PDB file of C-alpha atoms in Angstrom:
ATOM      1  CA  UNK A   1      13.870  -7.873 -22.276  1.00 43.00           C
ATOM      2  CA  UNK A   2      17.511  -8.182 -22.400  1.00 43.00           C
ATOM      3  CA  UNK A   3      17.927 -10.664 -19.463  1.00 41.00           C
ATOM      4  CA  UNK A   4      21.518 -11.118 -20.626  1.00 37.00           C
ATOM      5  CA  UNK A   5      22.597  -7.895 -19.037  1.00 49.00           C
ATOM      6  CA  UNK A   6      25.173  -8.030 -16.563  1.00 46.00           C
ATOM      7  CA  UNK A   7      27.199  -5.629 -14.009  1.00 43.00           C
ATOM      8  CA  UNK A   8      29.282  -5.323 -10.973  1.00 44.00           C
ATOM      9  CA  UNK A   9      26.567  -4.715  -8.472  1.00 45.00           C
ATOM     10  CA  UNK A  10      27.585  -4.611  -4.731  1.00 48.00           C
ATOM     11  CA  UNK A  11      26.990  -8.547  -4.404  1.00 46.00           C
ATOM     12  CA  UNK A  12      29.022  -9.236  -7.438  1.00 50.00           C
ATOM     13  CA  UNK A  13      28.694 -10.036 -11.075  1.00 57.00           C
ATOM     14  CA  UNK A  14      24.150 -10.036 -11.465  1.00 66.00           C
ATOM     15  CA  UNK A  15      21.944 -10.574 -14.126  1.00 80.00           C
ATOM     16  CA  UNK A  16      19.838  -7.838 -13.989  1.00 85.00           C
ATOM     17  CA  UNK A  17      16.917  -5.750 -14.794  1.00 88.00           C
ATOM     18  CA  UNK A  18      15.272  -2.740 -14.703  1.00 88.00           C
ATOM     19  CA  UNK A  19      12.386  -1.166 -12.294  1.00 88.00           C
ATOM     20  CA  UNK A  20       9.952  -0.770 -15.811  1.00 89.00           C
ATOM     21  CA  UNK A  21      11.074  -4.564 -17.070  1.00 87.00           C
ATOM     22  CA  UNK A  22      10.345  -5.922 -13.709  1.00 86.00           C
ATOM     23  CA  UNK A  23       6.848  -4.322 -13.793  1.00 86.00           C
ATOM     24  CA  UNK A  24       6.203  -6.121 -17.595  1.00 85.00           C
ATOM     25  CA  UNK A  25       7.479  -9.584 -15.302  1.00 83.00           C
ATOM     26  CA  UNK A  26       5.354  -9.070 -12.907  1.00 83.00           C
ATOM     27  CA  UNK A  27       2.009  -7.356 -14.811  1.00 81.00           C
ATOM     28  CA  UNK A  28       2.301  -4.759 -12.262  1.00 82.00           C
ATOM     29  CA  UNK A  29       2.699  -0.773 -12.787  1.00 84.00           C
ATOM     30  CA  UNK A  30       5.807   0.814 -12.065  1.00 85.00           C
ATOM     31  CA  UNK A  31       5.065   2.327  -9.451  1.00 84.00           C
ATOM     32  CA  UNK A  32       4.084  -0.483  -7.789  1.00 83.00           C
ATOM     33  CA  UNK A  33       7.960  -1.746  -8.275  1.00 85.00           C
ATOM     34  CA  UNK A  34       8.926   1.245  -7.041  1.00 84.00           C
ATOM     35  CA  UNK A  35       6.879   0.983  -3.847  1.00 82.00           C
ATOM     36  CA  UNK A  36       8.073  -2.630  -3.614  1.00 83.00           C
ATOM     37  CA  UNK A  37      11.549  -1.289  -3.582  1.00 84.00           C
ATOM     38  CA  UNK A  38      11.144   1.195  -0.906  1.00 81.00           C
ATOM     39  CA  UNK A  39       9.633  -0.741   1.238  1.00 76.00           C
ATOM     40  CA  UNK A  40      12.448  -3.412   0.901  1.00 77.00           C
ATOM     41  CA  UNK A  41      10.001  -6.042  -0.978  1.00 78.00           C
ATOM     42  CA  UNK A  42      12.456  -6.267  -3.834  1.00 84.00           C
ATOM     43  CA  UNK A  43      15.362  -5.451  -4.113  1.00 85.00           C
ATOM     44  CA  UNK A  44      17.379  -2.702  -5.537  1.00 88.00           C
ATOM     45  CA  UNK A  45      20.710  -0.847  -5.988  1.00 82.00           C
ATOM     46  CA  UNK A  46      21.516   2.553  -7.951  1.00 82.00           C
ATOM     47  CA  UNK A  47      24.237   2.750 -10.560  1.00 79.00           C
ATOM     48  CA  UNK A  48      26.371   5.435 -10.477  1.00 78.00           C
ATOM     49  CA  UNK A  49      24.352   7.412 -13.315  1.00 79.00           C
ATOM     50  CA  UNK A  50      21.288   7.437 -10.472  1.00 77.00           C
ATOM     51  CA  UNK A  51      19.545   4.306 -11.947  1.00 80.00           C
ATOM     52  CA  UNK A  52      17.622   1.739 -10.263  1.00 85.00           C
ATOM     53  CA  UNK A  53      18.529  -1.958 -11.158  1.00 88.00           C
ATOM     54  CA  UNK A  54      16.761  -5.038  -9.691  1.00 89.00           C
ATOM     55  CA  UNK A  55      18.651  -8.311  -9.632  1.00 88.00           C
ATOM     56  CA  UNK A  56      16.026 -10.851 -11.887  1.00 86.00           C
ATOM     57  CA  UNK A  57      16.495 -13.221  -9.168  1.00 85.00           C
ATOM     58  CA  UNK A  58      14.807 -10.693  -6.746  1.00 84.00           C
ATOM     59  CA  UNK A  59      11.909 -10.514  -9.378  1.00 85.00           C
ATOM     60  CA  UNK A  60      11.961 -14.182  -9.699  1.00 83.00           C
ATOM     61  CA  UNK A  61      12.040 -14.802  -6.512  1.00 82.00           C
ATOM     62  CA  UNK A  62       8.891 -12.830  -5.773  1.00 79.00           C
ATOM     63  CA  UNK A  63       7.070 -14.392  -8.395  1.00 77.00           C
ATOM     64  CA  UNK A  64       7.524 -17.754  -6.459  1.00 74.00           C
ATOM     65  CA  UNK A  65       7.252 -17.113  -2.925  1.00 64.00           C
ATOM     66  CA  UNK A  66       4.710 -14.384  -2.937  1.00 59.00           C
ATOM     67  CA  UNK A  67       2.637 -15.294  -5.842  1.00 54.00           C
ATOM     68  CA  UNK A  68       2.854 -18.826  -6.354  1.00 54.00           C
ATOM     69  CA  UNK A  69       4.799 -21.402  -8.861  1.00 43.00           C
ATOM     70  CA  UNK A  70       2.480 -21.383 -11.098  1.00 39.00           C
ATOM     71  CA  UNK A  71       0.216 -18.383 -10.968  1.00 39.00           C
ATOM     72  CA  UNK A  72       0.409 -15.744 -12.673  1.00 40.00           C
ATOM     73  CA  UNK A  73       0.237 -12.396 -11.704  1.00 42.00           C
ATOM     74  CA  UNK A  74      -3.174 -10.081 -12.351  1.00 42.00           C
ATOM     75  CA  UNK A  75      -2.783  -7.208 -14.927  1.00 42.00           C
ATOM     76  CA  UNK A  76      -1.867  -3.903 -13.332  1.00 40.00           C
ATOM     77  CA  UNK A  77      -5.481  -1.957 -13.693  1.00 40.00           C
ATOM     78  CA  UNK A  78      -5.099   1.518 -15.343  1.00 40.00           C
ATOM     79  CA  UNK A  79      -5.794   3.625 -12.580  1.00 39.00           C
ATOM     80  CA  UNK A  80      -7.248   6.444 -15.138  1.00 38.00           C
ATOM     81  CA  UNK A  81      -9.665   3.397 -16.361  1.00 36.00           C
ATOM     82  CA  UNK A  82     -10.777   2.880 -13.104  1.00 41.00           C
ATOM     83  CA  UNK A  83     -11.069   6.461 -11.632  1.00 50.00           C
ATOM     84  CA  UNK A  84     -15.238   6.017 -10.945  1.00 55.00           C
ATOM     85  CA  UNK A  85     -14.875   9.011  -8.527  1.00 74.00           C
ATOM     86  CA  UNK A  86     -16.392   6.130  -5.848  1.00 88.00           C
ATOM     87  CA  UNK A  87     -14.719   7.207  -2.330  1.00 95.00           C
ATOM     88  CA  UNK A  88     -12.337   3.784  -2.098  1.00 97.00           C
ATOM     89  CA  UNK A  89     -10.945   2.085   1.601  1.00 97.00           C
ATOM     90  CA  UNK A  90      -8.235   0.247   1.808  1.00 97.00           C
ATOM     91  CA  UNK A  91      -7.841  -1.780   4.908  1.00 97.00           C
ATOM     92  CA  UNK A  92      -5.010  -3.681   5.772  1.00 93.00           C
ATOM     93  CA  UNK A  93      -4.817  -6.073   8.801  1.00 93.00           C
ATOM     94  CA  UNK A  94      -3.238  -9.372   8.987  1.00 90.00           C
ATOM     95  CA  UNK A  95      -5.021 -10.741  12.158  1.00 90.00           C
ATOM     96  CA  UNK A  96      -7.609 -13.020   9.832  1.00 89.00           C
ATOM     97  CA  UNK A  97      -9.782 -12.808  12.853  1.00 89.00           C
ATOM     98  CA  UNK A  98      -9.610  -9.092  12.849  1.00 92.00           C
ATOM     99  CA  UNK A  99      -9.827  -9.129   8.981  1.00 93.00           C
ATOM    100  CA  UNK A 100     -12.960 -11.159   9.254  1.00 92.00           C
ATOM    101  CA  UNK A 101     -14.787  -8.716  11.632  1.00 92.00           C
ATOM    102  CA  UNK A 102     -13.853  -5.675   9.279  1.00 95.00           C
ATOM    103  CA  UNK A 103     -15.150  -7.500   6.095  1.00 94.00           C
ATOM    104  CA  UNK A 104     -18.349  -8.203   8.440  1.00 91.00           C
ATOM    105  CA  UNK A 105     -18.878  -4.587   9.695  1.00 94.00           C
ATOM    106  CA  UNK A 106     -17.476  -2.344   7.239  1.00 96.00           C
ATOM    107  CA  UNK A 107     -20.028  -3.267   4.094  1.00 94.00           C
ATOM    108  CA  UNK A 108     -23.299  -3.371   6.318  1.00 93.00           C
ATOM    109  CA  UNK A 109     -22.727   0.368   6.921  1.00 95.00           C
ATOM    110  CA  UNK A 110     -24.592   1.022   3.412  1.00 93.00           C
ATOM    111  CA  UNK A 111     -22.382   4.039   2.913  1.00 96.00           C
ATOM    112  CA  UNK A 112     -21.125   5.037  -0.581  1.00 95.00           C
ATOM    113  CA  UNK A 113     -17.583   3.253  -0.471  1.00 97.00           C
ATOM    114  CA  UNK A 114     -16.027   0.489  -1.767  1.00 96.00           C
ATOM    115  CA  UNK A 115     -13.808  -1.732   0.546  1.00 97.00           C
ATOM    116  CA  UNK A 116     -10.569  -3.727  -0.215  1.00 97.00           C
ATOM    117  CA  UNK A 117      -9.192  -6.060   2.676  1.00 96.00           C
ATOM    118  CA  UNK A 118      -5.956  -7.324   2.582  1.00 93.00           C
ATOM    119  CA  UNK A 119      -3.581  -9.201   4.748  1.00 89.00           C
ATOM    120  CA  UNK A 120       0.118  -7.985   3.310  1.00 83.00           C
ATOM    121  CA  UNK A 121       1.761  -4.831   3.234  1.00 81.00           C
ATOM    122  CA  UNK A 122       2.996  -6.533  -0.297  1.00 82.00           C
ATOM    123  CA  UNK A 123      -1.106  -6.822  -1.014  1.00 86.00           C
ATOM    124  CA  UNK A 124      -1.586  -3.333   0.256  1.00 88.00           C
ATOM    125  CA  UNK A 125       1.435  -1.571  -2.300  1.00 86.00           C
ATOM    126  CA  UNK A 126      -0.379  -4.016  -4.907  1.00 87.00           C
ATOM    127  CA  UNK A 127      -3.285  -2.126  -4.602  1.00 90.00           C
ATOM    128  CA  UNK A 128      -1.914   1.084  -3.717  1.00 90.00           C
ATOM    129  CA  UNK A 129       0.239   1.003  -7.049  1.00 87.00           C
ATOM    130  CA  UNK A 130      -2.940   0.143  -8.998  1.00 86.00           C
ATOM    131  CA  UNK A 131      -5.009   2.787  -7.909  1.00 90.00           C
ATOM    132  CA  UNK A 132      -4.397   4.718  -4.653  1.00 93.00           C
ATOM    133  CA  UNK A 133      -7.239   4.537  -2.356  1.00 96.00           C
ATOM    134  CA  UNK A 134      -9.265   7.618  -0.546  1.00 96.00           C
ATOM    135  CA  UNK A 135      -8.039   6.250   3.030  1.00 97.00           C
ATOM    136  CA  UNK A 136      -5.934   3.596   4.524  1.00 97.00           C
ATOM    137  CA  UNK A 137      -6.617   1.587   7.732  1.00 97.00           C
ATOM    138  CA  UNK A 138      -3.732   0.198   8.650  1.00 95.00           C
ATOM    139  CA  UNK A 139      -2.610  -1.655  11.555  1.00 92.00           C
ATOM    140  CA  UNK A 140       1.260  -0.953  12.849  1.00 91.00           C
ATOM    141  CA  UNK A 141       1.902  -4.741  14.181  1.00 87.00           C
ATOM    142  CA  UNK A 142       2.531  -6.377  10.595  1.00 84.00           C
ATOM    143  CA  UNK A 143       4.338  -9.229   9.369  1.00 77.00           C
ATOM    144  CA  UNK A 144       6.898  -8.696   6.919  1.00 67.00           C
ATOM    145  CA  UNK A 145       7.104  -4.882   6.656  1.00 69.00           C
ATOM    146  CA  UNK A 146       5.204  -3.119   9.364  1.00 72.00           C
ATOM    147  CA  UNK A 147       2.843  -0.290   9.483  1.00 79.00           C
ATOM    148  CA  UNK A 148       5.610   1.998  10.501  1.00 87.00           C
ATOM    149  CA  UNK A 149       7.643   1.234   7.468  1.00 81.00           C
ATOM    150  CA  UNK A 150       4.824   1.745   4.766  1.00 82.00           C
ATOM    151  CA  UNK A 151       3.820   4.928   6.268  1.00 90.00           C
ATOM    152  CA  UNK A 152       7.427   5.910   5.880  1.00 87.00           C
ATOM    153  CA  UNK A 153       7.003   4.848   2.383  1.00 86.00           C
ATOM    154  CA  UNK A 154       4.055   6.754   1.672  1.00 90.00           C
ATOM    155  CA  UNK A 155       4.926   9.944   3.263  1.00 91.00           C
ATOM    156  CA  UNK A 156       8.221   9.907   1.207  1.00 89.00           C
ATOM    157  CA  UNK A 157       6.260   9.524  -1.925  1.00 89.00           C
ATOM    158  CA  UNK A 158       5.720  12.833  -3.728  1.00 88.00           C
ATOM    159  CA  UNK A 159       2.323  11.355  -5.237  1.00 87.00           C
ATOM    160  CA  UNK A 160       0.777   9.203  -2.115  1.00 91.00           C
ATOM    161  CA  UNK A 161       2.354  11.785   0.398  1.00 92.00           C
ATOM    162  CA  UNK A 162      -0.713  13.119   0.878  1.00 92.00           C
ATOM    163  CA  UNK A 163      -2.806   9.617   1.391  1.00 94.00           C
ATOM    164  CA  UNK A 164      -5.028  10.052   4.472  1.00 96.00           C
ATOM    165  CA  UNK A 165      -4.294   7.159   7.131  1.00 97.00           C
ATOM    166  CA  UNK A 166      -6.138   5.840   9.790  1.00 97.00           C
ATOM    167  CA  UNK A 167      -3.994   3.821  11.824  1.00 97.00           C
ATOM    168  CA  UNK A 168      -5.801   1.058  14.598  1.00 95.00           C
ATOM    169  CA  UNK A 169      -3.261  -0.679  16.911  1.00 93.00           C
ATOM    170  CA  UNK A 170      -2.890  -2.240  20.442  1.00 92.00           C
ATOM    171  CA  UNK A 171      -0.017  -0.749  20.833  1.00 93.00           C
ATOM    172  CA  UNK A 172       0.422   2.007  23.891  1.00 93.00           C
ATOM    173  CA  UNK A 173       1.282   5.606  22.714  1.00 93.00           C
ATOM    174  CA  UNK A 174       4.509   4.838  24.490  1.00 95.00           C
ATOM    175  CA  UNK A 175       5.631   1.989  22.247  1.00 94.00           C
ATOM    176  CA  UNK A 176       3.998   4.533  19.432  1.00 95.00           C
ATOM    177  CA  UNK A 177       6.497   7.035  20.025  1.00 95.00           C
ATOM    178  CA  UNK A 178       9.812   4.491  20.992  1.00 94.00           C
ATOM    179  CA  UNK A 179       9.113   3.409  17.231  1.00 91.00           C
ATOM    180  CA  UNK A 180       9.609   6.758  16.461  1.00 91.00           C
ATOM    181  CA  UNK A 181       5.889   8.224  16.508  1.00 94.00           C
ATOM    182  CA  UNK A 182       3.539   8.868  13.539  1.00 95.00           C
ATOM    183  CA  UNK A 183       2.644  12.105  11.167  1.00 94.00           C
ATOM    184  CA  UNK A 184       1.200  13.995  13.382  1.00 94.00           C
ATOM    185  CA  UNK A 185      -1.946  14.353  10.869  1.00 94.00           C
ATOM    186  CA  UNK A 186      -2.991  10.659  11.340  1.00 96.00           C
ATOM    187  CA  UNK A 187      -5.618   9.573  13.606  1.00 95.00           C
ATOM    188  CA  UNK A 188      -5.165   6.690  15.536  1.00 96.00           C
ATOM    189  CA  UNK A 189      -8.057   3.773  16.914  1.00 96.00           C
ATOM    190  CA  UNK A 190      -6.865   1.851  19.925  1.00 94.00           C
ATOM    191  CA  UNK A 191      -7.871  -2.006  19.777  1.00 90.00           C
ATOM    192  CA  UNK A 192     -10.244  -3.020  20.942  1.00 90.00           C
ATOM    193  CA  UNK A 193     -11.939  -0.818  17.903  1.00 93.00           C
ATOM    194  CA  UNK A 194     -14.541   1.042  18.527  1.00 94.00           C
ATOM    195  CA  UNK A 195     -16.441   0.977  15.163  1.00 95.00           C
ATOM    196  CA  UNK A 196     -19.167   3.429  15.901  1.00 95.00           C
ATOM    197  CA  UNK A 197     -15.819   6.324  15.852  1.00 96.00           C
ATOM    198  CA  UNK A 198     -14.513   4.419  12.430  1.00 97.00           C
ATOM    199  CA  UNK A 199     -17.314   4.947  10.954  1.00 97.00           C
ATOM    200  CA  UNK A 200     -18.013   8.275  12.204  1.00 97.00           C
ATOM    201  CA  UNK A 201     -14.667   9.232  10.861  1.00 97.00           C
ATOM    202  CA  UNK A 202     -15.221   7.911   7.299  1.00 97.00           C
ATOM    203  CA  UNK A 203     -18.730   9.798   7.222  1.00 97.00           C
ATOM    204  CA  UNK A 204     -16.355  13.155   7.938  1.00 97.00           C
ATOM    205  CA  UNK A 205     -14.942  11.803   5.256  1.00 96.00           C
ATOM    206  CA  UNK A 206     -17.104  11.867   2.730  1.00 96.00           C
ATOM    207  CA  UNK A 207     -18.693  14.909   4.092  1.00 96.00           C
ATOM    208  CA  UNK A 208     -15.630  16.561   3.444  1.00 94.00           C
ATOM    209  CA  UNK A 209     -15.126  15.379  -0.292  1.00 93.00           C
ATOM    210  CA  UNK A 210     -18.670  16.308  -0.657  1.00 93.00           C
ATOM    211  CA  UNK A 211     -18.272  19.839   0.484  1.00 92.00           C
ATOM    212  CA  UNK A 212     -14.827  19.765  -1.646  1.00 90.00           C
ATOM    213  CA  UNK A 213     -16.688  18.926  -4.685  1.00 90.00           C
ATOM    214  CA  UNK A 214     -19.344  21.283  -4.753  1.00 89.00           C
ATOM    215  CA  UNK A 215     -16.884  23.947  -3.945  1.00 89.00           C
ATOM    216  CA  UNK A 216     -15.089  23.294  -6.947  1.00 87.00           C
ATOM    217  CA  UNK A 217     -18.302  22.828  -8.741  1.00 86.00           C
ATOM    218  CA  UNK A 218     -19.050  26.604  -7.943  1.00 83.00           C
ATOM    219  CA  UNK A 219     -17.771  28.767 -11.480  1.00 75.00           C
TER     220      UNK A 219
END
């Protein structure tokens, strides 16, 4: 990488880098940098040709505050490597009380799906860039970024646009809407959860993928 580089960016002269050398930095993909852009987790300005360049002390910055001094970041998984065909849920809650009670529940339903927790929105486009999951549970009340925000992300996404979201908040349909409102195609769990209806929904779930599969197994 050229870290050498240097331009007249809005916040004067920068070293800095671009979205796929950032991924290398980072051993993330790049669409994971790309979701960490739109979502404001690094950040980013265009050049007038329509090119996205990260200031390296953005990146670097990351690297310590988010991921430690000294650790280094996991290898981005191929997401064609790890396409099992296993219905995946991503669940994203940073109550660690709440967080504890999902990684409780969710497993002992014995259903065909593998779980990921995590606490961060910057966790959540982690995994999300790595290999985007079947459905997300998301609450809206979020440190950092909210859940508003990295719906807005997704949606705007041509490739995760169509990501099915389950969202589970305290928050009144009132407050809902002053925020704006959600898709009207996502389902929403008032806390206090009732887990019975989660995990009716994700059985619909994979009742419908079932149905879609053999449909498309049919010559």
């Amino acid at each position: 990488m050229n870290k050498q580089r240097k331009l007249n960016s809005p916040e004067g002269t920068e070293v800095f880098c671009t979205t796929r050398e950032a991924a290398e930095m980072l051993h993330v993909s790049l669409r994971t940098v790309q979701l960490w852009v739109e979502a404001g987790v690094l950040k980013a300005w265009k050049t007038d040709g329509g090119h996205r360049r990260l200031p390296l002390s953005s990146v670097q910055a990351l690297i310590k505050e988010r991921m430690g001094d000294s650790a280094a970041p996991a290898p981005a998984a191929d997401p064609a490597a790890n396409d099992s065909g296993e219905f995946s849920v991503l669940v994203l809650e940073d109550d660690e009380d709440m967080l504890q009670l999902y990684r409780l529940t969710l497993p002992a339903w014995k259903l065909p799906v593998r779980f990921i927790f995590v606490s961060s929105v910057f966790e959540a486009l982690v995994e999300i860039g790595r290999r985007p999951p079947d459905l997300l549970i998301t609450d809206l009340r979020i440190s950092g970024v909210d859940g508003f925000e990295i719906i807005k992300v997704l949606r705007a996404d041509p490739v995760l646009s169509g990501l099915n979201v389950v969202v589970v908040s305290g928050m009144e349909p009132e407050e809902i809407e002053a925020r704006g409102g959600l898709p009207p195609e996502i389902t929403v769990f008032s806390k206090p959860l009732s887990f019975e209806l989660l995990q009716g929904y994700v059985k619909a779930c994979l009742a419908h993928r079932a149905l879609k599969e053999r449909r498309n197994a049919i010559p």
